[in-house]
mmCIF file of C-alpha atoms and ligand atoms in Angstrom:
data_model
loop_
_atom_site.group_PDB
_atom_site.id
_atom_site.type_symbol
_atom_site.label_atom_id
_atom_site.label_comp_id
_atom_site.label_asym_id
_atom_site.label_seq_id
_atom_site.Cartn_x
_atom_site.Cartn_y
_atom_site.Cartn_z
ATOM 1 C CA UNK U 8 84.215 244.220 214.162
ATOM 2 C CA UNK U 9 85.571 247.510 215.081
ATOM 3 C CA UNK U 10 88.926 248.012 216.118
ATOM 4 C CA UNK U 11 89.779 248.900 219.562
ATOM 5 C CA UNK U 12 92.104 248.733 222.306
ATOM 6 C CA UNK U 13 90.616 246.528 225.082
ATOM 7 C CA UNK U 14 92.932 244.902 226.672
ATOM 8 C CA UNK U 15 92.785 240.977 226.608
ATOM 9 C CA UNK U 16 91.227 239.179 229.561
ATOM 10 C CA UNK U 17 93.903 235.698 228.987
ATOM 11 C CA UNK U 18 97.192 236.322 226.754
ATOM 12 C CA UNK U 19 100.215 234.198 226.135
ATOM 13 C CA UNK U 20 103.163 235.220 224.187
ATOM 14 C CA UNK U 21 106.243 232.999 222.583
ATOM 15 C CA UNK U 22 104.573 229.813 224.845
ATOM 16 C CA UNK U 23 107.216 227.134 224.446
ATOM 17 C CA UNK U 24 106.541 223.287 226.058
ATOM 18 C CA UNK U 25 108.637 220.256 224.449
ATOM 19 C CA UNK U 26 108.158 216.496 225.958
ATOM 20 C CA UNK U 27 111.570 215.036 224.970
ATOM 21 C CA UNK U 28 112.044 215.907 221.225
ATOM 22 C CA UNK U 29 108.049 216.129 220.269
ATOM 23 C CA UNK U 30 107.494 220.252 220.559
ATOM 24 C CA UNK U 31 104.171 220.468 221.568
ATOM 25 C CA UNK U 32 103.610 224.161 221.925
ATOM 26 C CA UNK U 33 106.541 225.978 219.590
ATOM 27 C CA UNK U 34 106.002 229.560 220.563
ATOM 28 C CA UNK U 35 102.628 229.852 220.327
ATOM 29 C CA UNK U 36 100.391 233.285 220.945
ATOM 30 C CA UNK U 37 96.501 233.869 222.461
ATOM 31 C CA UNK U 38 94.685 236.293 222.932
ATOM 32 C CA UNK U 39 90.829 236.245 224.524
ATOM 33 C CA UNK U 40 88.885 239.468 224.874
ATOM 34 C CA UNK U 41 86.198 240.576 226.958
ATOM 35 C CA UNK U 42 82.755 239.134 226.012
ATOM 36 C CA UNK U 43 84.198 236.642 223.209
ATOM 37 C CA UNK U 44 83.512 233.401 222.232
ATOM 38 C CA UNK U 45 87.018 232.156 220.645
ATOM 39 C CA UNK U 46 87.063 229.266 218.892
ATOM 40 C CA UNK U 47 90.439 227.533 218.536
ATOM 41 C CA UNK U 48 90.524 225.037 215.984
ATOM 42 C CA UNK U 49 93.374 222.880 214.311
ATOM 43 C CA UNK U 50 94.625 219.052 213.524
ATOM 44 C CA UNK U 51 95.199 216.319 215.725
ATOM 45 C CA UNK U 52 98.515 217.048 217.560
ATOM 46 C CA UNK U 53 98.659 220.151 216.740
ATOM 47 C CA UNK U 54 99.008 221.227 220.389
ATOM 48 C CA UNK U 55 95.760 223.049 221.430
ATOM 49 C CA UNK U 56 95.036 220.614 224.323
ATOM 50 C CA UNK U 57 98.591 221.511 225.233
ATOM 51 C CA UNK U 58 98.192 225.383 224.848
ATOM 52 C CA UNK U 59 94.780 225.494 227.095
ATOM 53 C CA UNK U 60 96.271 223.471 229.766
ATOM 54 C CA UNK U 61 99.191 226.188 229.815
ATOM 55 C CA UNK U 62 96.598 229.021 230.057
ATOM 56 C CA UNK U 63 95.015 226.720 233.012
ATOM 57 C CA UNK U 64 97.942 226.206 234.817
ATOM 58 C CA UNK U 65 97.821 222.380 234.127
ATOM 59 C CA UNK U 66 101.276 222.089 232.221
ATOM 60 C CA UNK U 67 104.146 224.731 233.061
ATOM 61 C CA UNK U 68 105.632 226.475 230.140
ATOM 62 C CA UNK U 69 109.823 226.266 229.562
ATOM 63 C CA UNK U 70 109.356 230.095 227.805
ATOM 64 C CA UNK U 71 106.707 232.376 227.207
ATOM 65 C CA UNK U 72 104.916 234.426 229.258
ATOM 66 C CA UNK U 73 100.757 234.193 230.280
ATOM 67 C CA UNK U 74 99.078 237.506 231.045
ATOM 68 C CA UNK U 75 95.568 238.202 232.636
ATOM 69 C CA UNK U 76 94.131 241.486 232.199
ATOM 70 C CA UNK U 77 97.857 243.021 231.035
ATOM 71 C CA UNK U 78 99.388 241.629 233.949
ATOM 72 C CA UNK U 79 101.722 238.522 234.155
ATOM 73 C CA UNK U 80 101.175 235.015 235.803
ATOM 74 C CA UNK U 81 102.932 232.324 237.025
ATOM 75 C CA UNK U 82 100.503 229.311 237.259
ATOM 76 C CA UNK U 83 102.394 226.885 239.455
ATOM 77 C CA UNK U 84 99.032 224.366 238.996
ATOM 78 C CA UNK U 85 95.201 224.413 237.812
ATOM 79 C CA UNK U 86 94.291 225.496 241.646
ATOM 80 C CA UNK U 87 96.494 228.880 240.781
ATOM 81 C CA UNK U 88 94.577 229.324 237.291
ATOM 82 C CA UNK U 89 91.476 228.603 239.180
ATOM 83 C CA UNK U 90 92.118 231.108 241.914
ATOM 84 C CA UNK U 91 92.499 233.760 238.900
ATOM 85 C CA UNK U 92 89.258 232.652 237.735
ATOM 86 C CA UNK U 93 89.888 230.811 234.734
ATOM 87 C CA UNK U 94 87.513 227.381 234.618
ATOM 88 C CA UNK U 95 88.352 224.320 232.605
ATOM 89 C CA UNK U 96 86.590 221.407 231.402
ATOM 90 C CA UNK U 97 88.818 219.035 229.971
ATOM 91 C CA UNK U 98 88.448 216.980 227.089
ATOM 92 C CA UNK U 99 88.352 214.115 229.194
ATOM 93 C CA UNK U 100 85.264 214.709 231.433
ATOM 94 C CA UNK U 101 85.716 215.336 235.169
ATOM 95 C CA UNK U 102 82.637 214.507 236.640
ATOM 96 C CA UNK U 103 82.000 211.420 239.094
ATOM 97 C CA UNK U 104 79.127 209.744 238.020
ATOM 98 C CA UNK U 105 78.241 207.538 241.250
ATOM 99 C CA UNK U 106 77.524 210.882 243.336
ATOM 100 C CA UNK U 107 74.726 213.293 242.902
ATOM 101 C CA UNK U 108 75.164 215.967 241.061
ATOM 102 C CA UNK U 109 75.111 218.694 243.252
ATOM 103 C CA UNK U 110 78.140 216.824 244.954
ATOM 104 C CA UNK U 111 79.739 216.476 241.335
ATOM 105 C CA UNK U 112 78.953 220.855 240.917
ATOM 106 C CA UNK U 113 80.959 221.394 244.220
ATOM 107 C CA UNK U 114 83.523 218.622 244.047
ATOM 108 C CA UNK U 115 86.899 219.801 245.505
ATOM 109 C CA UNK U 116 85.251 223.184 246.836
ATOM 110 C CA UNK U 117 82.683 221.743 249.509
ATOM 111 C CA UNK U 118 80.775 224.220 251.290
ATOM 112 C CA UNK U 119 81.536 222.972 255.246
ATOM 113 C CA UNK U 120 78.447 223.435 257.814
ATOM 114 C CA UNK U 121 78.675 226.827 260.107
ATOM 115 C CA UNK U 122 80.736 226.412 263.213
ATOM 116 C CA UNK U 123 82.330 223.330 264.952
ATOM 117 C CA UNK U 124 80.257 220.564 262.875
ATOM 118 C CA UNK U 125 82.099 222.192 259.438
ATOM 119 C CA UNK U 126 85.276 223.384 261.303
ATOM 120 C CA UNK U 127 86.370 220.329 263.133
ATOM 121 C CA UNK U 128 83.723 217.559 262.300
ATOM 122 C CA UNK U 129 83.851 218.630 258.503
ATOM 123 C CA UNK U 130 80.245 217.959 258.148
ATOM 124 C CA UNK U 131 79.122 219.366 254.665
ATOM 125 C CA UNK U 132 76.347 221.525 254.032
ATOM 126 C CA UNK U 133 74.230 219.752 251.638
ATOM 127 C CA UNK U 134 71.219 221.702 251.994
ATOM 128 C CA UNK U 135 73.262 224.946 250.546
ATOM 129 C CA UNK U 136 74.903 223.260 248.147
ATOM 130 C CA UNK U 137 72.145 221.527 246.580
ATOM 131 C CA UNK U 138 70.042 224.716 246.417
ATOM 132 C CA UNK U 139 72.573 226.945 245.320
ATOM 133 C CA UNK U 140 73.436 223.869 242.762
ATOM 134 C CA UNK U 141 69.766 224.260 241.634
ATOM 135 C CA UNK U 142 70.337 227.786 241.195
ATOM 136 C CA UNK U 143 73.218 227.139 238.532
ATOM 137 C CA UNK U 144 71.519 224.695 236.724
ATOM 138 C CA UNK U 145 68.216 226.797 236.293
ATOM 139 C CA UNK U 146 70.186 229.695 235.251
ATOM 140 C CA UNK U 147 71.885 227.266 232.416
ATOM 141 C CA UNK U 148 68.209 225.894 231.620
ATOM 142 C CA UNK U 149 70.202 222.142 231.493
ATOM 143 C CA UNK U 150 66.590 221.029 232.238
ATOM 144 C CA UNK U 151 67.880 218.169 234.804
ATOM 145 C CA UNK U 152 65.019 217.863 237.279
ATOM 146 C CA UNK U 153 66.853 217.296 240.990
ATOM 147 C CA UNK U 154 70.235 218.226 242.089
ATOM 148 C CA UNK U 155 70.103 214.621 244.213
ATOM 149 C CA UNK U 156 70.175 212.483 241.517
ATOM 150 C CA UNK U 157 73.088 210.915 240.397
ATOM 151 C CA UNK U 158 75.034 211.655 237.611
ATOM 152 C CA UNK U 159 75.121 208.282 236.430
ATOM 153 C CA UNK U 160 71.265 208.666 235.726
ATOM 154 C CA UNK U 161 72.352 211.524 233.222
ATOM 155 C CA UNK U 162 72.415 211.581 229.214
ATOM 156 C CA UNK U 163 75.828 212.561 228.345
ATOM 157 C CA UNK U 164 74.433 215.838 227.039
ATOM 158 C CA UNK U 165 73.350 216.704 230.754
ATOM 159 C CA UNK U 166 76.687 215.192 232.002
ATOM 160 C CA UNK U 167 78.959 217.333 230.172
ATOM 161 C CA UNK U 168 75.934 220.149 231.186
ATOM 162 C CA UNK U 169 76.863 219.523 234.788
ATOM 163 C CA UNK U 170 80.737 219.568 233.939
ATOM 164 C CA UNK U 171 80.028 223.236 232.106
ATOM 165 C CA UNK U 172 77.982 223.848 234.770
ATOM 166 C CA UNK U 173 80.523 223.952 237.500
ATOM 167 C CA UNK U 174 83.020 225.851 235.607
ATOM 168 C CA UNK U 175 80.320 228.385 234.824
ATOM 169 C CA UNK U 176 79.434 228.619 238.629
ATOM 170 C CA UNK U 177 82.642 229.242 239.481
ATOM 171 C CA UNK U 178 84.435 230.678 236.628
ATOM 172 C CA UNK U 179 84.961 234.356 237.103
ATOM 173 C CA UNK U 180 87.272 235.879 234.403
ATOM 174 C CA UNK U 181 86.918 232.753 231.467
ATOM 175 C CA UNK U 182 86.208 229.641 230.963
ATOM 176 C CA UNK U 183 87.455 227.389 228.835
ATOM 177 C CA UNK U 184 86.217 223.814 227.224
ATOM 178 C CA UNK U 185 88.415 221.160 225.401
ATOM 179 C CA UNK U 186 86.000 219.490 222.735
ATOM 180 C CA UNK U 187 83.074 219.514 224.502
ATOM 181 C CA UNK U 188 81.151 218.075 222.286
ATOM 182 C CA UNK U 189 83.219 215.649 221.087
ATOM 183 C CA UNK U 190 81.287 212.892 222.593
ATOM 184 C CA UNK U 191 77.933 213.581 221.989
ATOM 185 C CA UNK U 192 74.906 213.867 219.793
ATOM 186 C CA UNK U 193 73.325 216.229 218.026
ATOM 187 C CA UNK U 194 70.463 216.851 220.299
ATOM 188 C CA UNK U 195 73.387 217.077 223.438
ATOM 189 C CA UNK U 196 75.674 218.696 221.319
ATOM 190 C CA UNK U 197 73.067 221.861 220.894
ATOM 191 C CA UNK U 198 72.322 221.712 224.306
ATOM 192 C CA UNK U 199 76.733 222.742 225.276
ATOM 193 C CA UNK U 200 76.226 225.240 222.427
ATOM 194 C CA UNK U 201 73.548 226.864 223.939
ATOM 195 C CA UNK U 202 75.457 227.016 227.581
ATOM 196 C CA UNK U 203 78.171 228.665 225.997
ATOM 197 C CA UNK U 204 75.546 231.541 224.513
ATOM 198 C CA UNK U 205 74.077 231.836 228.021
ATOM 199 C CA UNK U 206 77.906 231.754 229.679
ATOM 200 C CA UNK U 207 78.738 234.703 227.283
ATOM 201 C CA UNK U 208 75.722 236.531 227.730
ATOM 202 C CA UNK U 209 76.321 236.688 231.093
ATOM 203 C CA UNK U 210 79.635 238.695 230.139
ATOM 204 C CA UNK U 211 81.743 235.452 230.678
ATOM 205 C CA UNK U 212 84.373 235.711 227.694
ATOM 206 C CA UNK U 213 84.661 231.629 226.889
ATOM 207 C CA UNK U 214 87.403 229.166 224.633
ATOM 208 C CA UNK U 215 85.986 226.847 222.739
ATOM 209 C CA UNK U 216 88.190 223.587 221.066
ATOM 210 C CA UNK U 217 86.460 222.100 218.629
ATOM 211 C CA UNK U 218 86.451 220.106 215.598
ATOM 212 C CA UNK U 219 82.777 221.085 214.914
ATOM 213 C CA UNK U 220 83.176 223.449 212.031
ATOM 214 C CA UNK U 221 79.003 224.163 211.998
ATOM 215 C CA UNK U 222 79.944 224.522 215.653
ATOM 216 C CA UNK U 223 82.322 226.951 215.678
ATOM 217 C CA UNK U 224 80.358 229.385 212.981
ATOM 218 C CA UNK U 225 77.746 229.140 214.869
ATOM 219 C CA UNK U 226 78.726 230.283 218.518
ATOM 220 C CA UNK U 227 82.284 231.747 218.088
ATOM 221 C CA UNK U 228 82.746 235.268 217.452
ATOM 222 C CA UNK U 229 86.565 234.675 216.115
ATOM 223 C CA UNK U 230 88.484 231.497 215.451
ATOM 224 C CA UNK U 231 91.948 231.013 216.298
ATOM 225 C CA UNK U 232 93.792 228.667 214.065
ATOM 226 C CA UNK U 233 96.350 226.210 215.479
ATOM 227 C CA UNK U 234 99.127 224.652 213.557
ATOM 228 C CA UNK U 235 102.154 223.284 214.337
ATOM 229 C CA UNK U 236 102.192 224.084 217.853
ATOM 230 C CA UNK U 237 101.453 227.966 217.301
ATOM 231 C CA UNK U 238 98.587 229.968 216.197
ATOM 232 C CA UNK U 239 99.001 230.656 212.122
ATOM 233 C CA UNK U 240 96.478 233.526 212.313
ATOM 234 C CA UNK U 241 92.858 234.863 213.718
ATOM 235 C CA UNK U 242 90.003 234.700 211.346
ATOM 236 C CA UNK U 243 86.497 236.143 211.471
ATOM 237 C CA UNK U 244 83.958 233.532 211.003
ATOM 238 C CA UNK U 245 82.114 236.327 208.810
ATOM 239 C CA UNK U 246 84.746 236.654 206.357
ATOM 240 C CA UNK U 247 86.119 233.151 205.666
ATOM 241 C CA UNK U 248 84.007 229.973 204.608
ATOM 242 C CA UNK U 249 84.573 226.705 206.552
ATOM 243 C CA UNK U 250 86.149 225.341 203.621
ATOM 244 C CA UNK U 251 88.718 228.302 203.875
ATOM 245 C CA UNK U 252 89.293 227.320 207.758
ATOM 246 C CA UNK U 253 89.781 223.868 206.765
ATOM 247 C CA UNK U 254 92.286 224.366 204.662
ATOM 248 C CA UNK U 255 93.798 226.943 206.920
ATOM 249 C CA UNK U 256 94.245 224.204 209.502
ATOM 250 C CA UNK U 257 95.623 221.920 207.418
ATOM 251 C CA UNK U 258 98.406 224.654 205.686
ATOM 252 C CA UNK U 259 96.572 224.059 202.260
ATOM 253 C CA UNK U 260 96.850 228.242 202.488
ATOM 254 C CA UNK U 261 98.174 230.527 204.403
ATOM 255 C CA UNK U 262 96.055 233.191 206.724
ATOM 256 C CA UNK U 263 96.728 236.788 205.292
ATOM 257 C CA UNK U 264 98.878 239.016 207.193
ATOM 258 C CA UNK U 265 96.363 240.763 209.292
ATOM 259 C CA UNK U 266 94.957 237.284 210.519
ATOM 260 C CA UNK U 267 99.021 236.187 211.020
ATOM 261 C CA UNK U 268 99.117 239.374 212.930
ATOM 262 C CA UNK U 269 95.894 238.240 215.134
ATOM 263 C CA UNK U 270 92.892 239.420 213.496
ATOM 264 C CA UNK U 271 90.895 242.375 213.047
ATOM 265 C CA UNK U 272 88.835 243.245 215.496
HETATM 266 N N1 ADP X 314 102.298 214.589 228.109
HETATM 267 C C1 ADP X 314 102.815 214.452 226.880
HETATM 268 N N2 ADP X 314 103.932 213.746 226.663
HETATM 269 C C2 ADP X 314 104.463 213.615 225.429
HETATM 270 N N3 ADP X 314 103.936 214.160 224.326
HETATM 271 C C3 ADP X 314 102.819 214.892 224.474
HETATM 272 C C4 ADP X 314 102.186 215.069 225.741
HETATM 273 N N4 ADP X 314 101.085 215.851 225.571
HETATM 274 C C5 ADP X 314 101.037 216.122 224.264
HETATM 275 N N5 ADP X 314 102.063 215.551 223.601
HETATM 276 C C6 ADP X 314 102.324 215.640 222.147
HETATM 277 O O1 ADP X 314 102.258 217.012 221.794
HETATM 278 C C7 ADP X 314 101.606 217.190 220.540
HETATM 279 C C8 ADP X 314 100.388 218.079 220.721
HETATM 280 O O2 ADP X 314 99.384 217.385 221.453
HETATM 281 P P1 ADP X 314 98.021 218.030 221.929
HETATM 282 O O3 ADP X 314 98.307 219.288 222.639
HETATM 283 O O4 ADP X 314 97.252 216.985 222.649
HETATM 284 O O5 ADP X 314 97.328 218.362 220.517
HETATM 285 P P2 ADP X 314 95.786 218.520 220.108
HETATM 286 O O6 ADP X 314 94.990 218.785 221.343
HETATM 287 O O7 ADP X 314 95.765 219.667 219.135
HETATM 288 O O8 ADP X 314 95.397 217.239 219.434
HETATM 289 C C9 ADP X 314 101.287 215.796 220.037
HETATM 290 O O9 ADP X 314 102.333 215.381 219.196
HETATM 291 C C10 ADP X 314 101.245 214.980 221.311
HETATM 292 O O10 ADP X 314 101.544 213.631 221.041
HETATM 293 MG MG1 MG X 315 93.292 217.838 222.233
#
């Protein structure tokens, strides 16, 4: 990696969030740069479901500050985040699996028929939806055959596909995916790992959480470590073993001081 001075697409600095006495994010730092896949790895509780649902707008900070592109944001809720083009799928999937899944890709931004049948009858346009729903999907090669069937019908591979999907269609500046393979098999599992190669080619800088240490070498181009509510350091998957990560997570060492300081890059 070569150093340089690209400025980072998402930030956060000093990011503070306590639920009574339980500190869940204890001045925590991020930083995602153009192109990047970033892992961000760490124990159980140690607040990275918390930190990417500050940098979505889904939990409001008591101190810190969130940047995009240098400049700072105040995410009142996920519609904010969203509207600054930042895409999340949760841990906890979002999709509906009675409707079709072209309804599922556009769920909560329905495209409304031309003229008085959208304006005032709020008659959807299925037709556009379901092609340009198509469109996403082929460009994603998720290899689900028609948009009209329902999600229900779905592996949980293609599920969480249709999930990544919609916050690849609509994702702008970076998207961002809480365990997404947490739930599924190996042959599913690849399939979300390959999505995240095509979201990135595509110049879409994405977060990945994950416990998946094969994983995370495999697609993430740095790994930020998480411990104890705040990041302990960056490390480049090309320098440090998975072993090394491990213990890294667990504060069997310590990152060096360049990592501490963010990583090389
Ligand atoms: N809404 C909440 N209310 C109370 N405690 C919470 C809440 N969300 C998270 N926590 C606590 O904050 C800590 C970090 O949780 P979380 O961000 O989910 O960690 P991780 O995703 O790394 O497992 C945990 O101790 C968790 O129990
Ligand atoms: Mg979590």
């Amino acid at each position: 990696m070569t150093t340089t001075t690209a400025t980072p697409v998402l930030q956060a600095r000093g990011l503070v969030k306590k639920y009574g006495n339980v500190t869940a994010i204890n001045g925590a730092d991020f930083d995602l740069y153009p192109g990047e896949v970033l892992a961000v790895v760490g124990d159980n509780g140690a607040g990275k479901s918390s930190l990417i649902k500050a940098l979505a707008g889904a939990l409001i900070p008591d101190q810190g500050e969130i940047l995009m592109n240098g400049e700072k944001m105040n995410f009142r809720n996920t519609r904010d985040a969203r509207a600054a083009g930042i895409e999340t799928v949760y841990q906890d999937l979002a999709v509906i699996p009675a409707l079709d899944i072209a309804t599922n890709v556009f769920l909560g931004r329905e495209v409304r028929r031309k003229g008085i049948m959208g304006s005032v009858f709020r008659r959807l346009d299925m037709p556009r939806m379901r092609s340009e729903a198509s469109g996403h999907l082929a460009d994603l090669k998720i290899g689900i055959k028609s948009v009209n069937q329902a999600v229900e019908t779905l592996s949980g591979g293609q599920r969480q596909g249709v999930a990544v999907v919609r916050a690849a269609a609509f994702g702008r500046g970076v998207i961002i995916m809480d365990e997404p393979t947490a739930a599924l098999g190996v042959k599913e599992s690849g399939q979300v790992i390959d999505l995240i190669r095509s979201i990135r080619d595509r110049g879409i800088p994405v977060v990945l959480i994950s416990h998946d240490m094969p994983h995370v070498f495999e697609v993430s181009d740095r790994i930020h470590v998480h411990r104890l509510g705040q990041r302990a350091g960056v490390i480049d998957p090309r320098e440090r073993s998975m072993s090394e990560v491990v213990a890294l997570m667990t504060g069997a060492e310590r990152p060096s001081e360049a990592e501490q300081a963010g990583g090389v890059r």
